[in-house]
Amino acid sequence: DFTELGAGNIGGMTLRPGLYKWSSAVTIPTDVTLSGSDKDVWIFQIAQTLGISSGKQVILRGGAKAKNIFWQVAGKTTLGTTSKFNGNILGQTAIVVQTGARLNGRALAQTAVTLDANSVK
């Protein structure tokens, strides 16, 4: 549905359900909101890396559920310290969840998932 949205910077956006694709890295330097119902699905296909800045969040609105959000990442995924991330991360390489970051979903990587004093539910 959406290709190269925000040139990879999705901070500050409100995203509706759908398929999002990037050939570049994706960054979340400010909060991003996913707005939809409890039956809606978001799929994010990222050809490079994914990173959310420290203290920032992926916010769910309108009944959106973390179990219906899929982040397919070819490169490294980094969740900054004390960030709050929603969704299932399917990583081809490393997933690093830095100190105090919270993940509501799953972290599945082909190489390694690194946790440091985190909450995963």
Coordinates of C-alpha atoms in Angstrom, one line a residue, residues 47-106:
A47 CA 15.4 -3.9 3.4
Q48 CA 18.0 -2.4 5.8
T49 CA 17.9 -1.5 9.5
L50 CA 15.2 -0.5 12.0
G51 CA 15.8 1.8 15.0
I52 CA 13.6 3.5 17.5
S53 CA 15.2 6.3 19.5
S54 CA 15.6 6.1 23.3
G55 CA 12.4 7.0 25.2
K56 CA 10.2 7.0 22.1
Q57 CA 7.1 4.8 21.5
V58 CA 5.1 2.9 18.9
I59 CA 1.6 3.9 20.1
L60 CA -1.5 1.9 19.4
R61 CA -4.9 3.6 19.0
G62 CA -8.5 2.6 18.2
G63 CA -8.2 -0.9 19.4
A64 CA -5.0 -1.8 17.4
K65 CA -3.3 -4.9 18.8
A66 CA 0.5 -5.7 18.9
K67 CA -0.2 -9.3 17.7
N68 CA -1.4 -7.9 14.4
I69 CA 1.8 -5.8 13.7
F70 CA 4.7 -7.4 11.8
W71 CA 8.1 -5.8 11.3
Q72 CA 10.1 -7.8 8.8
V73 CA 13.7 -6.4 8.9
A74 CA 16.7 -7.5 6.8
G75 CA 19.2 -5.7 8.9
K76 CA 19.8 -5.0 12.6
T77 CA 16.9 -3.8 14.7
T78 CA 17.7 -1.6 17.7
L79 CA 15.2 -0.6 20.4
G80 CA 16.7 2.4 22.2
T81 CA 16.9 2.6 26.0
T82 CA 13.5 3.0 27.7
S83 CA 11.6 2.9 24.4
K84 CA 8.2 1.2 24.1
F85 CA 7.8 -0.9 21.0
N86 CA 4.7 -2.8 19.8
G87 CA 4.6 -5.7 17.3
N88 CA 6.4 -8.8 16.2
I89 CA 9.9 -8.3 14.9
L90 CA 11.1 -10.8 12.4
G91 CA 14.8 -10.1 12.0
Q92 CA 17.2 -11.5 9.5
T93 CA 20.1 -10.4 11.7
A94 CA 20.4 -9.1 15.3
I95 CA 17.7 -7.6 17.4
V96 CA 19.1 -5.5 20.2
V97 CA 16.7 -4.4 23.0
Q98 CA 18.7 -1.8 25.0
T99 CA 18.4 -1.2 28.7
G100 CA 14.9 -0.6 30.0
A101 CA 13.2 -0.9 26.6
R102 CA 9.8 -2.6 26.6
L103 CA 8.6 -4.9 23.8
N104 CA 4.9 -5.8 23.5
G105 CA 5.2 -8.6 21.0
R106 CA 7.9 -11.1 19.8

